[in-house]
PDB file of C-alpha atoms and ligand atoms in Angstrom:
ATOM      1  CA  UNK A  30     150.258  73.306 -54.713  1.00 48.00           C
ATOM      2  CA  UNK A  31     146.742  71.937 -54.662  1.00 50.00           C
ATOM      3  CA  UNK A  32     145.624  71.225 -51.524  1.00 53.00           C
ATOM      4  CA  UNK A  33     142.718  68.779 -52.386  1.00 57.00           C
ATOM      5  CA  UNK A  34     140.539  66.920 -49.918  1.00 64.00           C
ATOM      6  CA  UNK A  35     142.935  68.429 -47.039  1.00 73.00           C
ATOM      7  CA  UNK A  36     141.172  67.317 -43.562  1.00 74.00           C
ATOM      8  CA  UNK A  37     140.646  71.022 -42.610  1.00 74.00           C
ATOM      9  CA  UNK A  38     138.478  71.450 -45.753  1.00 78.00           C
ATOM     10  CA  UNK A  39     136.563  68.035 -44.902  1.00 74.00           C
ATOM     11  CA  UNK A  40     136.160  69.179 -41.453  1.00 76.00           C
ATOM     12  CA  UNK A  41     134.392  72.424 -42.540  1.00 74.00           C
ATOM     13  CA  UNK A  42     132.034  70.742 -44.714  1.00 75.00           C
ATOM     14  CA  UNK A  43     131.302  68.166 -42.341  1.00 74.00           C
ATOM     15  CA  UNK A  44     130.492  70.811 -40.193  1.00 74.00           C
ATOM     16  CA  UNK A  45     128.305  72.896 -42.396  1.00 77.00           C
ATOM     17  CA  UNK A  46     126.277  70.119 -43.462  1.00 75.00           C
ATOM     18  CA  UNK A  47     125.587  69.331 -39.439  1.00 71.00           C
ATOM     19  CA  UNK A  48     124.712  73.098 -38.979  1.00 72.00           C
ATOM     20  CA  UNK A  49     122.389  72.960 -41.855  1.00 74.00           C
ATOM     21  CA  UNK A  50     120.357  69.661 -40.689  1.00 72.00           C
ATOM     22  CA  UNK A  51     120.123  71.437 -37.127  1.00 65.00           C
ATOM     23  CA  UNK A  52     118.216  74.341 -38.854  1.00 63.00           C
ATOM     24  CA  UNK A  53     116.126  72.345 -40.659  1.00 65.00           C
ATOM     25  CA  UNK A  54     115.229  70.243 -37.542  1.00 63.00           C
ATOM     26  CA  UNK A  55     114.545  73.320 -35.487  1.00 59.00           C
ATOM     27  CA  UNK A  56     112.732  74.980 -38.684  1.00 56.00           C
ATOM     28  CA  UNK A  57     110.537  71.318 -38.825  1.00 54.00           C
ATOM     29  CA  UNK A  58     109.938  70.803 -34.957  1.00 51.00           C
ATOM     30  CA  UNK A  59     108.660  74.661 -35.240  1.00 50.00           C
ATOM     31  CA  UNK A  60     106.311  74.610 -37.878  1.00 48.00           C
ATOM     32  CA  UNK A  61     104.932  70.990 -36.067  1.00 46.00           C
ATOM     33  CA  UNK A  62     103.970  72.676 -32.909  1.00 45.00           C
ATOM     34  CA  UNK A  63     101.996  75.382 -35.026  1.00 47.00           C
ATOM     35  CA  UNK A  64     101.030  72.623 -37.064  1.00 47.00           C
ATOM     36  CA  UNK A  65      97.362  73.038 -36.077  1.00 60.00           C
ATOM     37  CA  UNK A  66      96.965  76.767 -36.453  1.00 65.00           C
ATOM     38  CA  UNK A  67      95.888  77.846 -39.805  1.00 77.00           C
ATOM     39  CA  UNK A  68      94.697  73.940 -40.850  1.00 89.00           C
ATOM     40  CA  UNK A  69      91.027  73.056 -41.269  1.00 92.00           C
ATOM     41  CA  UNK A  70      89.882  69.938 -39.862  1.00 94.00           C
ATOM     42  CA  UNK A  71      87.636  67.787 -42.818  1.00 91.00           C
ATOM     43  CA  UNK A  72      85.418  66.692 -39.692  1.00 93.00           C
ATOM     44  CA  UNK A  73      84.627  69.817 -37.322  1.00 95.00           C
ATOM     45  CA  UNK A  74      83.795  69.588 -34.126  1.00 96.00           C
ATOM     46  CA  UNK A  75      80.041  67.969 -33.099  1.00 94.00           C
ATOM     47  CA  UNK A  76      78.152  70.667 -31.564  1.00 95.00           C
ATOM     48  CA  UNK A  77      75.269  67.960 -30.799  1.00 94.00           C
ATOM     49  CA  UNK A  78      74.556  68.951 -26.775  1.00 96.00           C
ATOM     50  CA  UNK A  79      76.854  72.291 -26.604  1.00 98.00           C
ATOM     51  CA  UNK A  80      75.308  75.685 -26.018  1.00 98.00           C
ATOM     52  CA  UNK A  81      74.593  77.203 -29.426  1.00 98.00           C
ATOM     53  CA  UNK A  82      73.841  80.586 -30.268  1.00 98.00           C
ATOM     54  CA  UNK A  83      71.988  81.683 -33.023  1.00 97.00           C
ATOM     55  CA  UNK A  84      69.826  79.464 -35.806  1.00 97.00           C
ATOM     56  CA  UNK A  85      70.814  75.965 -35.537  1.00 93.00           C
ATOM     57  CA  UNK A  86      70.193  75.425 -39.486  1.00 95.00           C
ATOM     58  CA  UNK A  87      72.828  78.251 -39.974  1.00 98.00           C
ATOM     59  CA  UNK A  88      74.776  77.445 -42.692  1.00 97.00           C
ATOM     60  CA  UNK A  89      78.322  78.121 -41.266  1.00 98.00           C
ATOM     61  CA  UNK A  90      79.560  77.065 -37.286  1.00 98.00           C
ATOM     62  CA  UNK A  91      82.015  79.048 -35.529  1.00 98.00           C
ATOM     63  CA  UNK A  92      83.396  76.803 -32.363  1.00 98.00           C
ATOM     64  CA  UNK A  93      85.318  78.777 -29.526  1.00 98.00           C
ATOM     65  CA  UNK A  94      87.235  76.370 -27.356  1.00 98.00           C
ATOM     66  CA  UNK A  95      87.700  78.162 -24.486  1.00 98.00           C
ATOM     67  CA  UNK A  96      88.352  78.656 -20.212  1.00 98.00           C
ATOM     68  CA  UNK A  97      86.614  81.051 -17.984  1.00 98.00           C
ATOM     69  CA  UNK A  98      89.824  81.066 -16.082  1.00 97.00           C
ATOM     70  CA  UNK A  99      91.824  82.016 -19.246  1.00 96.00           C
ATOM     71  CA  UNK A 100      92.408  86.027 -19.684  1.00 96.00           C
ATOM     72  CA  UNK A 101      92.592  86.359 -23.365  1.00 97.00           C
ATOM     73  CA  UNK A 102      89.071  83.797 -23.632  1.00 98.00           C
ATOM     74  CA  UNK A 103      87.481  87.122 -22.146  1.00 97.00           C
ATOM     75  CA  UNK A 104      89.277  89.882 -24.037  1.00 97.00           C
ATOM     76  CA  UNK A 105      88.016  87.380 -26.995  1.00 98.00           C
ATOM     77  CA  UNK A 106      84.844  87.237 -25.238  1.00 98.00           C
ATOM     78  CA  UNK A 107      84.338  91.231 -25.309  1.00 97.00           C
ATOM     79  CA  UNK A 108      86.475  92.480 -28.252  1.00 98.00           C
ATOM     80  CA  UNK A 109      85.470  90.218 -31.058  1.00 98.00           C
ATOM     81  CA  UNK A 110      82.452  88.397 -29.962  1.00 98.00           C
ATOM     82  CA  UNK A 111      79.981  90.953 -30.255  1.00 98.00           C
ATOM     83  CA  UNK A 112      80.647  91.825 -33.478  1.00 98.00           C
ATOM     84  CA  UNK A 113      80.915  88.631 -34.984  1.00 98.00           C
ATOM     85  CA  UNK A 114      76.922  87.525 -33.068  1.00 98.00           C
ATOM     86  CA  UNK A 115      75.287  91.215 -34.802  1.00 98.00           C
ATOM     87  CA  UNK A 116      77.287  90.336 -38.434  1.00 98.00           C
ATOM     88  CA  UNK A 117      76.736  87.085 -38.467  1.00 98.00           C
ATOM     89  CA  UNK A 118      74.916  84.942 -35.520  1.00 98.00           C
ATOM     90  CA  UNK A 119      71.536  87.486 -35.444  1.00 98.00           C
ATOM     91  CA  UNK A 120      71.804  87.224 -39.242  1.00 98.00           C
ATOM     92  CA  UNK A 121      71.333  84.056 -39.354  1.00 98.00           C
ATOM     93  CA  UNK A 122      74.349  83.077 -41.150  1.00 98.00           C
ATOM     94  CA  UNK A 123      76.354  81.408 -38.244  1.00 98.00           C
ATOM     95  CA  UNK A 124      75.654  79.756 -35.344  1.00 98.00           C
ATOM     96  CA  UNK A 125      78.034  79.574 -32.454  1.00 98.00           C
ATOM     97  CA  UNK A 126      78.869  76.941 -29.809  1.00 98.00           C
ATOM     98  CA  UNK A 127      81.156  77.114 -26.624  1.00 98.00           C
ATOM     99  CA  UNK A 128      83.451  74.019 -25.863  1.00 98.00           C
ATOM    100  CA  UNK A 129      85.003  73.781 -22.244  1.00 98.00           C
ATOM    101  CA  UNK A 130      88.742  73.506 -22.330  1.00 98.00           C
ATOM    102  CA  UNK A 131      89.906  72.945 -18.331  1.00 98.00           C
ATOM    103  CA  UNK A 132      93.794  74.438 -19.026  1.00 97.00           C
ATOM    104  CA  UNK A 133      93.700  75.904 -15.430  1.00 95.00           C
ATOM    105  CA  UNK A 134      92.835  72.368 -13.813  1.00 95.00           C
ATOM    106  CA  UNK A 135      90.462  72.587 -10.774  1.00 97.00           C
ATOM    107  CA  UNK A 136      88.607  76.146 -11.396  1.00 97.00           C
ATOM    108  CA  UNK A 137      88.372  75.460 -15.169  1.00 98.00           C
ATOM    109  CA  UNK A 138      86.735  72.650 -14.013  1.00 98.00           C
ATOM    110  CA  UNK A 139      84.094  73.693 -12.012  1.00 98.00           C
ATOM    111  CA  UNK A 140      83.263  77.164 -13.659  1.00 98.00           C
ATOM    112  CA  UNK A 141      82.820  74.300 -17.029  1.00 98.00           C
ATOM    113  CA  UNK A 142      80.366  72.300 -14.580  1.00 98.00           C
ATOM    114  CA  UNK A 143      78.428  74.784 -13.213  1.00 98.00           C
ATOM    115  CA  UNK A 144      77.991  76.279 -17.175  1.00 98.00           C
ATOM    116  CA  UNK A 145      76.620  72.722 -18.434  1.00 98.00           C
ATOM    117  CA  UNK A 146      74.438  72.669 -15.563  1.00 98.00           C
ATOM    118  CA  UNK A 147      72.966  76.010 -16.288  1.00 98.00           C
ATOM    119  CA  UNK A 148      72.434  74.644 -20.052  1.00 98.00           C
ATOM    120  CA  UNK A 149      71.136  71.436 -18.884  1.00 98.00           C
ATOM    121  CA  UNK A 150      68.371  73.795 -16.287  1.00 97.00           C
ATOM    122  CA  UNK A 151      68.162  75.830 -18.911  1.00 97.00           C
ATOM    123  CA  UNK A 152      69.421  76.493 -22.021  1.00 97.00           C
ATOM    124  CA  UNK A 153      67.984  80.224 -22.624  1.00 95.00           C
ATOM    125  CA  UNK A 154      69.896  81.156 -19.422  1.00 98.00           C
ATOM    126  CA  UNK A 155      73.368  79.584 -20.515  1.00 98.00           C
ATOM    127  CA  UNK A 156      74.712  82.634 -22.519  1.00 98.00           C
ATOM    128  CA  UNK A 157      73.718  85.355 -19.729  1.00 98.00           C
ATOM    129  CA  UNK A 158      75.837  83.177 -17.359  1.00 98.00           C
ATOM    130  CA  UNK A 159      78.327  82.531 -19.461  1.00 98.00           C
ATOM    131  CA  UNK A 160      78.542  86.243 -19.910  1.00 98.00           C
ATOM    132  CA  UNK A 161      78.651  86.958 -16.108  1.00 98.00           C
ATOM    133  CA  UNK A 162      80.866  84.878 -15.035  1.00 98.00           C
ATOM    134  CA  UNK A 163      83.642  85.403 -17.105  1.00 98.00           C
ATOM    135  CA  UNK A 164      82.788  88.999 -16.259  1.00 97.00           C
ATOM    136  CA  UNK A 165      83.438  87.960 -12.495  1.00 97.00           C
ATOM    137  CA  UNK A 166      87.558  87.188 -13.813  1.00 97.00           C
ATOM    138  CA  UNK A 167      89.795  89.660 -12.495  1.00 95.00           C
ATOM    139  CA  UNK A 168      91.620  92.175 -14.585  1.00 87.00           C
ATOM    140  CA  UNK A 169      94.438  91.382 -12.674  1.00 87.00           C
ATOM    141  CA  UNK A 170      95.981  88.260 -10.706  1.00 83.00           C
ATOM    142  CA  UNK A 171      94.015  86.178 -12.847  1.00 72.00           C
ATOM    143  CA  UNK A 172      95.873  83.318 -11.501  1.00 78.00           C
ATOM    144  CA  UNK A 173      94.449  84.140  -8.271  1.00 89.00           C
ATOM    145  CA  UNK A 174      91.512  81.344  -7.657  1.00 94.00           C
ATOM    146  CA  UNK A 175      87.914  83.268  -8.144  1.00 97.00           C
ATOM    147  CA  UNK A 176      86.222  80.454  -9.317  1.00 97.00           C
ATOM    148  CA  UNK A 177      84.223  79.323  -6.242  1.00 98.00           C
ATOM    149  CA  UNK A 178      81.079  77.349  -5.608  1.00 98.00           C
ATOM    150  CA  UNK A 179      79.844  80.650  -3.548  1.00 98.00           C
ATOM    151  CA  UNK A 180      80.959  82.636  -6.744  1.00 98.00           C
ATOM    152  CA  UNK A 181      79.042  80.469  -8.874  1.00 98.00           C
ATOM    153  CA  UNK A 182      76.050  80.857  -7.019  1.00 98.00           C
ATOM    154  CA  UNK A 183      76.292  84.848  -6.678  1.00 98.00           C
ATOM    155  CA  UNK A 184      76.638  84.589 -10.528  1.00 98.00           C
ATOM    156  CA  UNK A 185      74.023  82.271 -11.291  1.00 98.00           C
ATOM    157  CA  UNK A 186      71.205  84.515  -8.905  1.00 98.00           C
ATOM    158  CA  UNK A 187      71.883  87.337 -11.291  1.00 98.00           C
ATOM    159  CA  UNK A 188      70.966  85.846 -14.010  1.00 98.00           C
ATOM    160  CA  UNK A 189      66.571  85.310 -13.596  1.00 97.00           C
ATOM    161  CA  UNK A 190      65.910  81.901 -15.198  1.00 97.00           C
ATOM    162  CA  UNK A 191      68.354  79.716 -13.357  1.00 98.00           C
ATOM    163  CA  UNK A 192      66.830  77.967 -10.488  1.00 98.00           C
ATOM    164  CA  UNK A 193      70.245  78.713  -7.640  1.00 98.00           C
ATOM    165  CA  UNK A 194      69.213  75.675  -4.918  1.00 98.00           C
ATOM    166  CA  UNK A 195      69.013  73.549  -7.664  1.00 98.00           C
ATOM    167  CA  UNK A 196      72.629  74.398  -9.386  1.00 98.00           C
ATOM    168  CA  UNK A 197      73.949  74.211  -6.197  1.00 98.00           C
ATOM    169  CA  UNK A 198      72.811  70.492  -5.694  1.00 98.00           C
ATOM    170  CA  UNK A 199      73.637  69.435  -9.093  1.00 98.00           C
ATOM    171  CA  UNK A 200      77.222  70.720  -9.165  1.00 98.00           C
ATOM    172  CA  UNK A 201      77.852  69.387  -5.847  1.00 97.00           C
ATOM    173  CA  UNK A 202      76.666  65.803  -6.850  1.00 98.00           C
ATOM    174  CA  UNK A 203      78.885  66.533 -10.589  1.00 97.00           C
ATOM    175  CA  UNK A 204      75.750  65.851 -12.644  1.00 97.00           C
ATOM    176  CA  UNK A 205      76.927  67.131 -15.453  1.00 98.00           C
ATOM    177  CA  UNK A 206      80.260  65.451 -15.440  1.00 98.00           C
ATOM    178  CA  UNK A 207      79.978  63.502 -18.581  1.00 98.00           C
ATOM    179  CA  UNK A 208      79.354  67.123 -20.570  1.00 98.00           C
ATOM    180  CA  UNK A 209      82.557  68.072 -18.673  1.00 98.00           C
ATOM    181  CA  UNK A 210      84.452  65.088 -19.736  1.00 98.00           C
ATOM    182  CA  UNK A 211      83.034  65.241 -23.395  1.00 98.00           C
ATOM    183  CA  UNK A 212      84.425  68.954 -24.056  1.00 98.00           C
ATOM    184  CA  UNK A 213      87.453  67.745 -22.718  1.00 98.00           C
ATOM    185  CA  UNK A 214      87.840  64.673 -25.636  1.00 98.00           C
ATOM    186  CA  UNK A 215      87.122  67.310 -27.962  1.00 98.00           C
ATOM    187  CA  UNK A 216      89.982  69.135 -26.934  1.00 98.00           C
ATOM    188  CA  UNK A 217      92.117  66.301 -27.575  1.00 98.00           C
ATOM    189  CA  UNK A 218      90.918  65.146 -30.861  1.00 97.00           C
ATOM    190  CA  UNK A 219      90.676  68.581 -32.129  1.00 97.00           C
ATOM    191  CA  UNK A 220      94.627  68.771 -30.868  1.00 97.00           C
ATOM    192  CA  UNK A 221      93.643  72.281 -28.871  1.00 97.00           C
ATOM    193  CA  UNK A 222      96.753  73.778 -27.255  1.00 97.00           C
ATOM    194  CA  UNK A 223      95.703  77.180 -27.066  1.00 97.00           C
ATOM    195  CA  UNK A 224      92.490  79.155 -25.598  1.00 98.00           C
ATOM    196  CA  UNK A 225      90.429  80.666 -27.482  1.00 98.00           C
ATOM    197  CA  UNK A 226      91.203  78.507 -30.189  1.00 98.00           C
ATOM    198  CA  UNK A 227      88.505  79.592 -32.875  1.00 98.00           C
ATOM    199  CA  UNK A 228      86.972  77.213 -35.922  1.00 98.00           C
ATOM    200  CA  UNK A 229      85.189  78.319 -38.580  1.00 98.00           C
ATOM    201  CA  UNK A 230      83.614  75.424 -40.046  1.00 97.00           C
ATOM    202  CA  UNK A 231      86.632  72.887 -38.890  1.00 96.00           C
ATOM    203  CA  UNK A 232      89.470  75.762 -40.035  1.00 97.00           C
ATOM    204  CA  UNK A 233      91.068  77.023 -37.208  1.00 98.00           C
ATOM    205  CA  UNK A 234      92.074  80.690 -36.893  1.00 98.00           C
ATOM    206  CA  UNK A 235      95.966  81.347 -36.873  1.00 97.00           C
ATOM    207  CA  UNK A 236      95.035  84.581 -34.629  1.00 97.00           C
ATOM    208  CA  UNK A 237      91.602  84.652 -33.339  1.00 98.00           C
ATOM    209  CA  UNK A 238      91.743  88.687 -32.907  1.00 98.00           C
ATOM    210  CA  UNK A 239      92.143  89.470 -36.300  1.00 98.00           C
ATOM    211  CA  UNK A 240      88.300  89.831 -37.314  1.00 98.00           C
ATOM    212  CA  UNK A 241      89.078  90.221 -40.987  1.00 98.00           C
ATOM    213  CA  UNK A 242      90.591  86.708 -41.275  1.00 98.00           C
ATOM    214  CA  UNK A 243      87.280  85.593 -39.304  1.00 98.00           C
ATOM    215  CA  UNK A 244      85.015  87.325 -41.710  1.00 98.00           C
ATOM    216  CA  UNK A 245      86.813  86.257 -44.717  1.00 98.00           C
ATOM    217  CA  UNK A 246      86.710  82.770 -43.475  1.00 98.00           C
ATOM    218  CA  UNK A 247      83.038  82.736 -42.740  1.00 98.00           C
ATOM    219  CA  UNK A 248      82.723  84.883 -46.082  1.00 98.00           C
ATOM    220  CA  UNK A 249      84.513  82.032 -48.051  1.00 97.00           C
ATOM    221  CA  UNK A 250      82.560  79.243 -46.045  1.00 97.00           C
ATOM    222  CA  UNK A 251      79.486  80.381 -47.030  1.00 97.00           C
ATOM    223  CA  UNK A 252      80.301  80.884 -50.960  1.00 96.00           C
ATOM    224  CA  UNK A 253      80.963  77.181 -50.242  1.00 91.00           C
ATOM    225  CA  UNK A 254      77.410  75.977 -49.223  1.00 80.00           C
TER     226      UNK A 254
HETATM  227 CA1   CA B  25      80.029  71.267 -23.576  1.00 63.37          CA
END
């Protein structure tokens, strides 16, 4: 006896086809939220006014959007940076520019402050700080607030060419808000949800620890030009 169309069998199919739209929701909404990892932007990011290491004219730009508050910025910041500024950045084949990212709210803020001030004082003295203060992060209890005006200061009178009294005046009257604020629009447009989030000329690095993909991107980017 055929049992065709029997509700059982409709039920099951009905059934299967709802289980198979679920995956494929979960499998879309997933590969959205990576969406930006691995893409390349046609516009980068303007590095007009940010700290920039290395020959402006170089033919390739490497962006870091980063927090001195954020752990893996400074693993980033000692693991792969130095290799990438003696391959590429003192070859003059890249230059490099820092964009504030403020994912840890008030700290983020004010460590991203008192770094545009520095630039603004001085420009030659903005990678020394930037070194030292993200030195100054704790191995441990990161969440733990370290980012202080007093901190700042202590930071900033290691570092020779940075004028302390007058940091301390400009941070505490926000001069250099607008910089601030600026980074922070970048972060939106560029649709940053992670730190570091690294660009090589507007493509943006699925894992920004694997130095090969970095090179090869760079490598690629400058067969391009
Ligand atoms: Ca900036």
């Amino acid at each position: 006896m055929k049992r065709k169309n029997s509700p059982f069998k409709i039920v099951v199919v009905v059934t299967l086809v709802i289980v198979a739209l679920i995956i494929a929701l979960v499998v879309i909404s997933n590969n959205n939220s990576e969406s930006d990892q691995g893409m390349t932007f046609e516009k980068q990011p303007s590095t007009e006014g940010q700290p920039t290491l290395g020959d402006t004219n170089a033919p390739v730009t490497v962006v870091e959007f980063g927090d001195f508050k954020c752990p893996a910025c400074k693993v980033w910041g000692t693991d792969i940076f130095p290799q990438l500024v003696s391959d590429y950045v003192d070859t003059g084949k890249v230059k490099f520019s820092f964009i504030n990212v403020l994912f840890h709210g008030q700290e983020s803020k004010l460590g991203s402050l008192a770094a545009e001030t520095v630039y603004k004082q001085n420009p030659n003295a903005y990678w020394d700080f930037h070194k030292a203060l993200f030195k100054e992060q704790p191995s441990e209890n990161h969440d733990s607030s370290w980012i202080t005006t007093e901190k700042i200061l202590e930071v900033a009178s290691t570092v020779p060419e940075i004028n302390t009294d007058k940091l301390k005046a400009a941070i505490e009257n926000n001069s250099e808000i607008n910089e601030v604020n600026k980074d922070s629009e970048l972060v939106t447009e560029f649709n940053v949800e992670v730190t570091p989030t690294i660009m090589v000329n507007g493509k943006v690095m699925e894992d920004p620890y694997d130095y090969d993909a970095i090179q090869k991107a760079i490598e690629d980017a400058l067969e391009e030009n």
